[in-house]
PDB file of C-alpha atoms in Angstrom:
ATOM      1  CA  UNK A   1      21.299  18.120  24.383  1.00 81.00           C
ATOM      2  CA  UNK A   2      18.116  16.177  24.709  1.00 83.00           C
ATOM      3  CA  UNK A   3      14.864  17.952  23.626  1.00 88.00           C
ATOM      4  CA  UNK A   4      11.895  17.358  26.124  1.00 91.00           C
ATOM      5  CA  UNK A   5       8.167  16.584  24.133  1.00 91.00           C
ATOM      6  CA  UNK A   6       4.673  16.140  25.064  1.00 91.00           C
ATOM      7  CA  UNK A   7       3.411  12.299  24.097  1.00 90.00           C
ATOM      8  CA  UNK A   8      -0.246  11.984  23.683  1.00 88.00           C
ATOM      9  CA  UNK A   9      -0.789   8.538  24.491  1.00 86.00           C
ATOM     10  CA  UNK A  10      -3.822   8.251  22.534  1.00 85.00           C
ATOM     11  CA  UNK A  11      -2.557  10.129  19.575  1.00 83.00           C
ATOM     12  CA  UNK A  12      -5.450  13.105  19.663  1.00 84.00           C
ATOM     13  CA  UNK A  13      -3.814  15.833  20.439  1.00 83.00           C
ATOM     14  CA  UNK A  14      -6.684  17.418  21.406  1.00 86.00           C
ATOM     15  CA  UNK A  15      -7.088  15.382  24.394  1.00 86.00           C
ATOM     16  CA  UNK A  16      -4.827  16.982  27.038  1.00 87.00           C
ATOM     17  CA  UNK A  17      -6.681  14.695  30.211  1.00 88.00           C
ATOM     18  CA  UNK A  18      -3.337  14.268  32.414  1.00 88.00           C
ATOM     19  CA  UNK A  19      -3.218  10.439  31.917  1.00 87.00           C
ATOM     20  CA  UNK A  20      -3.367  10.722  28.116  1.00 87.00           C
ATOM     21  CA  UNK A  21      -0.045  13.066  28.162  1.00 89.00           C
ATOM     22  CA  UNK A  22       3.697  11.914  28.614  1.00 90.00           C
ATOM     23  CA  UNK A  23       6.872  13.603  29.081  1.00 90.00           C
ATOM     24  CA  UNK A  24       9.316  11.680  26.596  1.00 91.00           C
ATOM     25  CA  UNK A  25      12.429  12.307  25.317  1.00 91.00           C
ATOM     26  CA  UNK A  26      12.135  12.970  21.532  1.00 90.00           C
ATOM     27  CA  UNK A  27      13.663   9.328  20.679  1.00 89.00           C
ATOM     28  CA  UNK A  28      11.300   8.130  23.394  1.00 89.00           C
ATOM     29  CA  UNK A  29       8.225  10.120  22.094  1.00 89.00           C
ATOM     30  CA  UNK A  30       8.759   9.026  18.387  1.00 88.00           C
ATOM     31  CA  UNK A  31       9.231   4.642  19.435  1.00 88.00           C
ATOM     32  CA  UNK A  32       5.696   5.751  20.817  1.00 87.00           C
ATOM     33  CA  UNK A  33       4.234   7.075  17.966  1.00 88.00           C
ATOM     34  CA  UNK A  34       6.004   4.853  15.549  1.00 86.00           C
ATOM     35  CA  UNK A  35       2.905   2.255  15.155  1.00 84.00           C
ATOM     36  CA  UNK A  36       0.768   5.398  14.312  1.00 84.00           C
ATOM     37  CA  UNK A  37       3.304   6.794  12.067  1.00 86.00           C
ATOM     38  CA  UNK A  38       3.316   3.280  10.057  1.00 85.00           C
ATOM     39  CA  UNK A  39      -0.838   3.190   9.991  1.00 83.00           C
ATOM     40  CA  UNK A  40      -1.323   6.643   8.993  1.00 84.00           C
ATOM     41  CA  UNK A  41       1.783   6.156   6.011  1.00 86.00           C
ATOM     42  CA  UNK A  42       0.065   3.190   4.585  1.00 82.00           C
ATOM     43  CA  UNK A  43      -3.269   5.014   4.493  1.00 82.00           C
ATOM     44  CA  UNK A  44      -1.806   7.898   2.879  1.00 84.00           C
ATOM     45  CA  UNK A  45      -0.032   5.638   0.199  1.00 84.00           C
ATOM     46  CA  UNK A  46      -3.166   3.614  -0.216  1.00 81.00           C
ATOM     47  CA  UNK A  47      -5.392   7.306  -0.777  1.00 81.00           C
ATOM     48  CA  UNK A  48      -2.876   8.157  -3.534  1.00 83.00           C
ATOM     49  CA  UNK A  49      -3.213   4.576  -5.108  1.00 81.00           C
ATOM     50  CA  UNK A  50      -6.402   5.296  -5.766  1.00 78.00           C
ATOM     51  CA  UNK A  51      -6.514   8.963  -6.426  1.00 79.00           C
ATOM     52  CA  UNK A  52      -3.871   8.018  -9.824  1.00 80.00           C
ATOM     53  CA  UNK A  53      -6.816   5.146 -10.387  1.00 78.00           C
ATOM     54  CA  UNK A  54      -5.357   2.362  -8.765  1.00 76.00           C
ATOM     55  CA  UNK A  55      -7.871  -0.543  -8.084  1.00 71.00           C
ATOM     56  CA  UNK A  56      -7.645  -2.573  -4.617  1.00 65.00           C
ATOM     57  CA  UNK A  57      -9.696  -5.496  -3.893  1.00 61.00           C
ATOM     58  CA  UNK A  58     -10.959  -5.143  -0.891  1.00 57.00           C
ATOM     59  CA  UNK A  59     -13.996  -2.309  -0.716  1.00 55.00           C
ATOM     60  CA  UNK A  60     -12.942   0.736   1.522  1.00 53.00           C
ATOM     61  CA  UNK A  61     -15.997   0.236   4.139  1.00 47.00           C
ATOM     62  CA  UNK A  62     -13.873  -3.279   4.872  1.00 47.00           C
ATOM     63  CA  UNK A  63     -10.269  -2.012   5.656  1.00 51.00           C
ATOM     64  CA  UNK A  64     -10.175  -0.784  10.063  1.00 52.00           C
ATOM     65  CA  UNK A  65      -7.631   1.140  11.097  1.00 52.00           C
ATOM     66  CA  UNK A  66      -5.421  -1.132  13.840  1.00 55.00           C
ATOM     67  CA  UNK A  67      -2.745   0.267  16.082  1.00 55.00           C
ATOM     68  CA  UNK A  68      -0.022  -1.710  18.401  1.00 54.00           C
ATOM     69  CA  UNK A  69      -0.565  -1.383  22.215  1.00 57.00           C
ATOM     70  CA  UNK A  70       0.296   1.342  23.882  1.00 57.00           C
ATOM     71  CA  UNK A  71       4.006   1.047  25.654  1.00 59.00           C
ATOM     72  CA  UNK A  72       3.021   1.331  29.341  1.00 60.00           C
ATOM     73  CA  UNK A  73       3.048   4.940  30.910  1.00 60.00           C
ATOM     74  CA  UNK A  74       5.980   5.080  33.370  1.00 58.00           C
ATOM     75  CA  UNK A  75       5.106   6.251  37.457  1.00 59.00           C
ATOM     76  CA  UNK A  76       6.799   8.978  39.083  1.00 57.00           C
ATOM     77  CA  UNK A  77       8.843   6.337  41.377  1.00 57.00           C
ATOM     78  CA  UNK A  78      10.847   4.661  38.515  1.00 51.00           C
ATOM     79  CA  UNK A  79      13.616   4.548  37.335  1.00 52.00           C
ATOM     80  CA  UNK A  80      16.039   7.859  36.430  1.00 54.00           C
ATOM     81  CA  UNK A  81      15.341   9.205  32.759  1.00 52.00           C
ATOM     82  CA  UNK A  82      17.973   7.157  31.478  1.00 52.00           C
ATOM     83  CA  UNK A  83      15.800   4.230  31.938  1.00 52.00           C
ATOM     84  CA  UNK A  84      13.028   4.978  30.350  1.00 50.00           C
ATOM     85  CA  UNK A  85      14.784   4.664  27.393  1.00 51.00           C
ATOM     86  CA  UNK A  86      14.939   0.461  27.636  1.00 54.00           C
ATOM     87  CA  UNK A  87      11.204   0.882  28.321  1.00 51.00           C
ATOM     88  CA  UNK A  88       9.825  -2.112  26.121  1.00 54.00           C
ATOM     89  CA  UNK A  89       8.049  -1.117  23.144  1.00 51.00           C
ATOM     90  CA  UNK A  90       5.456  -4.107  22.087  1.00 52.00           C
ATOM     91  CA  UNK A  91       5.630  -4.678  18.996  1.00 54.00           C
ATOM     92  CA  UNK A  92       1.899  -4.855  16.802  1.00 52.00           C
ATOM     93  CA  UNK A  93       0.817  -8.808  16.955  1.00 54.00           C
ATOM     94  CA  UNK A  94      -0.238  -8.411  13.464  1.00 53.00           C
ATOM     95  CA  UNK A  95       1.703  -6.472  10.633  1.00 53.00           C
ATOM     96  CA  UNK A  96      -0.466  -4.386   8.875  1.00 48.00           C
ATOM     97  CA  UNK A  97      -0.424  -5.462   5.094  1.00 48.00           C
ATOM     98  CA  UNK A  98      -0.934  -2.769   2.621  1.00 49.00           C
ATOM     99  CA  UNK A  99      -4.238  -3.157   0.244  1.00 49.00           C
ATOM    100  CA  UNK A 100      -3.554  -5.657  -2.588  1.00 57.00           C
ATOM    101  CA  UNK A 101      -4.099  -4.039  -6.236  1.00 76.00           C
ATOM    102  CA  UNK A 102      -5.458  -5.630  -9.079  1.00 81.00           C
ATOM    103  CA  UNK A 103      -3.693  -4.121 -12.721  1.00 84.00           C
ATOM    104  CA  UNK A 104      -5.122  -4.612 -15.856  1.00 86.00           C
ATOM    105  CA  UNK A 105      -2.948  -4.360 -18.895  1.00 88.00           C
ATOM    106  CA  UNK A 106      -2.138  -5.085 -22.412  1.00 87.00           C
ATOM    107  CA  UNK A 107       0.538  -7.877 -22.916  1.00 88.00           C
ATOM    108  CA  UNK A 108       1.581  -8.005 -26.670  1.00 87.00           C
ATOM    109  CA  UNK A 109       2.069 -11.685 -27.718  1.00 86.00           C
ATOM    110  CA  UNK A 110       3.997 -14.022 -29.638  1.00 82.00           C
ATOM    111  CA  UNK A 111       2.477 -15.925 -32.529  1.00 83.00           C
ATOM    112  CA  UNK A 112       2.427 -19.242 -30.541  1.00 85.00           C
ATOM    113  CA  UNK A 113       1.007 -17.268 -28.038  1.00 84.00           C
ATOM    114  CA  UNK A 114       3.362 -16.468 -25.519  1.00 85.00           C
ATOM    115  CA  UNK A 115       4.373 -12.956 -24.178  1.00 85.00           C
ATOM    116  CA  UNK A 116       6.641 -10.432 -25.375  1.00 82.00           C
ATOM    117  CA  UNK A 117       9.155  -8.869 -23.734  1.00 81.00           C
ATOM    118  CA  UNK A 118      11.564  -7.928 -26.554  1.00 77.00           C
ATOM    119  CA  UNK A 119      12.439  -4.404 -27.863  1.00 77.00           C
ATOM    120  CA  UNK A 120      10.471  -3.851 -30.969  1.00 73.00           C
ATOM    121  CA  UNK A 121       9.992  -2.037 -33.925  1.00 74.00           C
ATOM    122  CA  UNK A 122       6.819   0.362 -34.430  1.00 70.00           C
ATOM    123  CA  UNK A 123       5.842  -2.851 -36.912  1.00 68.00           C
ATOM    124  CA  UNK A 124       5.672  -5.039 -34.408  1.00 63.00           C
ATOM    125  CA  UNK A 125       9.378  -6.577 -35.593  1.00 70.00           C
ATOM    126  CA  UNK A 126      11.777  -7.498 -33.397  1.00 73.00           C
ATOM    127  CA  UNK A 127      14.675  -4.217 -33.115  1.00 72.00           C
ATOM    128  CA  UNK A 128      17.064  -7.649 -32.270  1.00 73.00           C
ATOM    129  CA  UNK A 129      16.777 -10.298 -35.078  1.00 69.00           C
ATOM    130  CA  UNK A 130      19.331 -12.693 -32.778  1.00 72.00           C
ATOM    131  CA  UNK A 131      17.064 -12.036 -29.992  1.00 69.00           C
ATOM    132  CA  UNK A 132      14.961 -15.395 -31.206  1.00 72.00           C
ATOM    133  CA  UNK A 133      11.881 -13.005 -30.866  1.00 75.00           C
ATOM    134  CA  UNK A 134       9.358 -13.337 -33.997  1.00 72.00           C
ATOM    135  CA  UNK A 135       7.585 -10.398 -33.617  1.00 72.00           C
ATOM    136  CA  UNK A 136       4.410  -9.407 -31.957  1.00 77.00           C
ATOM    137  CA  UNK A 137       1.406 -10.532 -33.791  1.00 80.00           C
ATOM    138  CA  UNK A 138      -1.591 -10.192 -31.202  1.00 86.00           C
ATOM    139  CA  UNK A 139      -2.451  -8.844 -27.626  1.00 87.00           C
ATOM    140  CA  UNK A 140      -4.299 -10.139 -24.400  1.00 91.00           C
ATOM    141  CA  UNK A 141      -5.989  -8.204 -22.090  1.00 91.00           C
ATOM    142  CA  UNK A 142      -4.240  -9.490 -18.391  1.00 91.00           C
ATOM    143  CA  UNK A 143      -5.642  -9.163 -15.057  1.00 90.00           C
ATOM    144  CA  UNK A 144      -3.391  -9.651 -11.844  1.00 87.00           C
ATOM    145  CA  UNK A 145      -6.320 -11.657 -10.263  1.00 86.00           C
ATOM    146  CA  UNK A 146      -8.238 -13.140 -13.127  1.00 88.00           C
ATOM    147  CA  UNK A 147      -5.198 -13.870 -16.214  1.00 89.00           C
ATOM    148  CA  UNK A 148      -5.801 -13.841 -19.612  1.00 90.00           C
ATOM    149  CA  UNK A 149      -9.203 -11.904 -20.024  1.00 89.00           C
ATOM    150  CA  UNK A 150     -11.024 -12.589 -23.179  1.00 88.00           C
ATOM    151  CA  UNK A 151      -9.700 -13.319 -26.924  1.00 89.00           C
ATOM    152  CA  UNK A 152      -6.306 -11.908 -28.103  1.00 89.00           C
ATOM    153  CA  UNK A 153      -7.023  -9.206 -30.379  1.00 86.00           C
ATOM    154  CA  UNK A 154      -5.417  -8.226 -33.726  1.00 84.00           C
ATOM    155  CA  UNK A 155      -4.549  -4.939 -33.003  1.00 83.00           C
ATOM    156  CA  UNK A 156      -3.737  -2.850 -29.704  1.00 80.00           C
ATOM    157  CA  UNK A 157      -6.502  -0.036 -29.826  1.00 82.00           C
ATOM    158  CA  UNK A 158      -8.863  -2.965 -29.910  1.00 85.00           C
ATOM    159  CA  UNK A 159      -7.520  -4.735 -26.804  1.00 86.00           C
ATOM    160  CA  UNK A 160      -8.087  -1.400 -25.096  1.00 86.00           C
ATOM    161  CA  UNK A 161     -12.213  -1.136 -25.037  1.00 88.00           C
ATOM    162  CA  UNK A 162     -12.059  -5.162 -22.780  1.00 89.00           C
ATOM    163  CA  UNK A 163      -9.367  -3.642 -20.712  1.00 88.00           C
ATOM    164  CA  UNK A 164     -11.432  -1.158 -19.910  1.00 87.00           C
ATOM    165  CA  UNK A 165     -14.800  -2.867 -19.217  1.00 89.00           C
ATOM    166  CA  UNK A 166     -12.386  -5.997 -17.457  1.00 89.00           C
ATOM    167  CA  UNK A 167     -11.186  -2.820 -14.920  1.00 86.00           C
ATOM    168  CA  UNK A 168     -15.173  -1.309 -14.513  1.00 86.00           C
ATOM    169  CA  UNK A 169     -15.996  -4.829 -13.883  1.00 86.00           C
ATOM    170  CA  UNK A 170     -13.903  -4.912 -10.563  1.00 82.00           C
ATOM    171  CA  UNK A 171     -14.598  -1.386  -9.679  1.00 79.00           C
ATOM    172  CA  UNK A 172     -18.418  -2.465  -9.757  1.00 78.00           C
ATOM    173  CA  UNK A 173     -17.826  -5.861  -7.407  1.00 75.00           C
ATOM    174  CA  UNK A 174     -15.816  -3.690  -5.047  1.00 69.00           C
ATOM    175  CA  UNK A 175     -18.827  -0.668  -4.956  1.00 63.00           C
ATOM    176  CA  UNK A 176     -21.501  -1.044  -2.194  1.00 60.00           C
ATOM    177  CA  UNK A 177     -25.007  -1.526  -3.698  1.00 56.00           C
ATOM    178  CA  UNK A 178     -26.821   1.570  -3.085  1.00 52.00           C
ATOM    179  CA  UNK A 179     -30.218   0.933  -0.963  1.00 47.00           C
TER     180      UNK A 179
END
């Protein structure tokens, strides 16, 4: 059995004008609204990004929404419904990219400076002596988009004020300048 749905072409539903409505199959209806499904999904994702704190580096006043075309609207004289499932569905030119994020975090270090990765002890020793690892001595603030931020610090809680002002600093260069 094949359920019968209502299209709107131009995703409003509020706009029931006769050439903005389609009578589709529900496969049919949802390869129609599939670019709008995508769109709205990545701007839901992106919204919860930043509502856990999640930085992005392009300022929200820059991202536009994009859709793909609209599949053509078949005419009463076509084919028989079972055509109208090989109607072609275009494809958007352009895949929408989510936002890039930029993390800032604290990457304990090696004493020639390298980073660690190993399972440690709450000393900073390593848990694995045959693990070649020779403890954590320092840590570096990193940025995804700038590196190493700063001087390595001694001691964690004092790696954790830069990380902090290196985050505000790209919260500030992505905020507007108020007029």
């Amino acid at each position: 059995m094949v359920g019968l749905t209502t299209a709107h072409l131009n995703h409003t539903p509020e706009d029931v004008r006769e050439e903005n409505l389609l009578a589709a199959c529900q496969l049919c209806h949802l390869r129609i609204d599939h670019g709008h499904h995508r769109v709205t999904r990545s701007l839901t994702l992106a919204a919860r990004a930043a509502a856990a704190g999640q930085l992005g580096l392009l300022p929200e006043a820059a991202l536009t929404r994009t859709e793909p075309p609209t599949p053509p609207r078949p005419t009463r004289d076509r084919a028989p419904a079972a055509a109208l499932h090989q109607l072609p569905f275009p494809e958007p030119e352009q895949e929408t990219k989510p936002m890039a994020r930029i993390s800032v975090k604290i990457a304990p270090l090696h004493p020639d400076g390298t980073e660690c990765t190993h399972a440690v002890r709450p000393s900073g020793k390593p848990r694995d002596p045959d693990a070649g690892c020779a403890g954590r001595r320092n840590y570096a603030v990193v940025c995804s988009a700038c590196g190493r931020v700063g001087e390595p610090h001694g001691l964690r809680v004092l790696a954790e004020p830069a990380q902090s002002a290196h985050r505000d600093s790209h919260k500030a260069a992505l905020t507007p300048a108020s007029r």
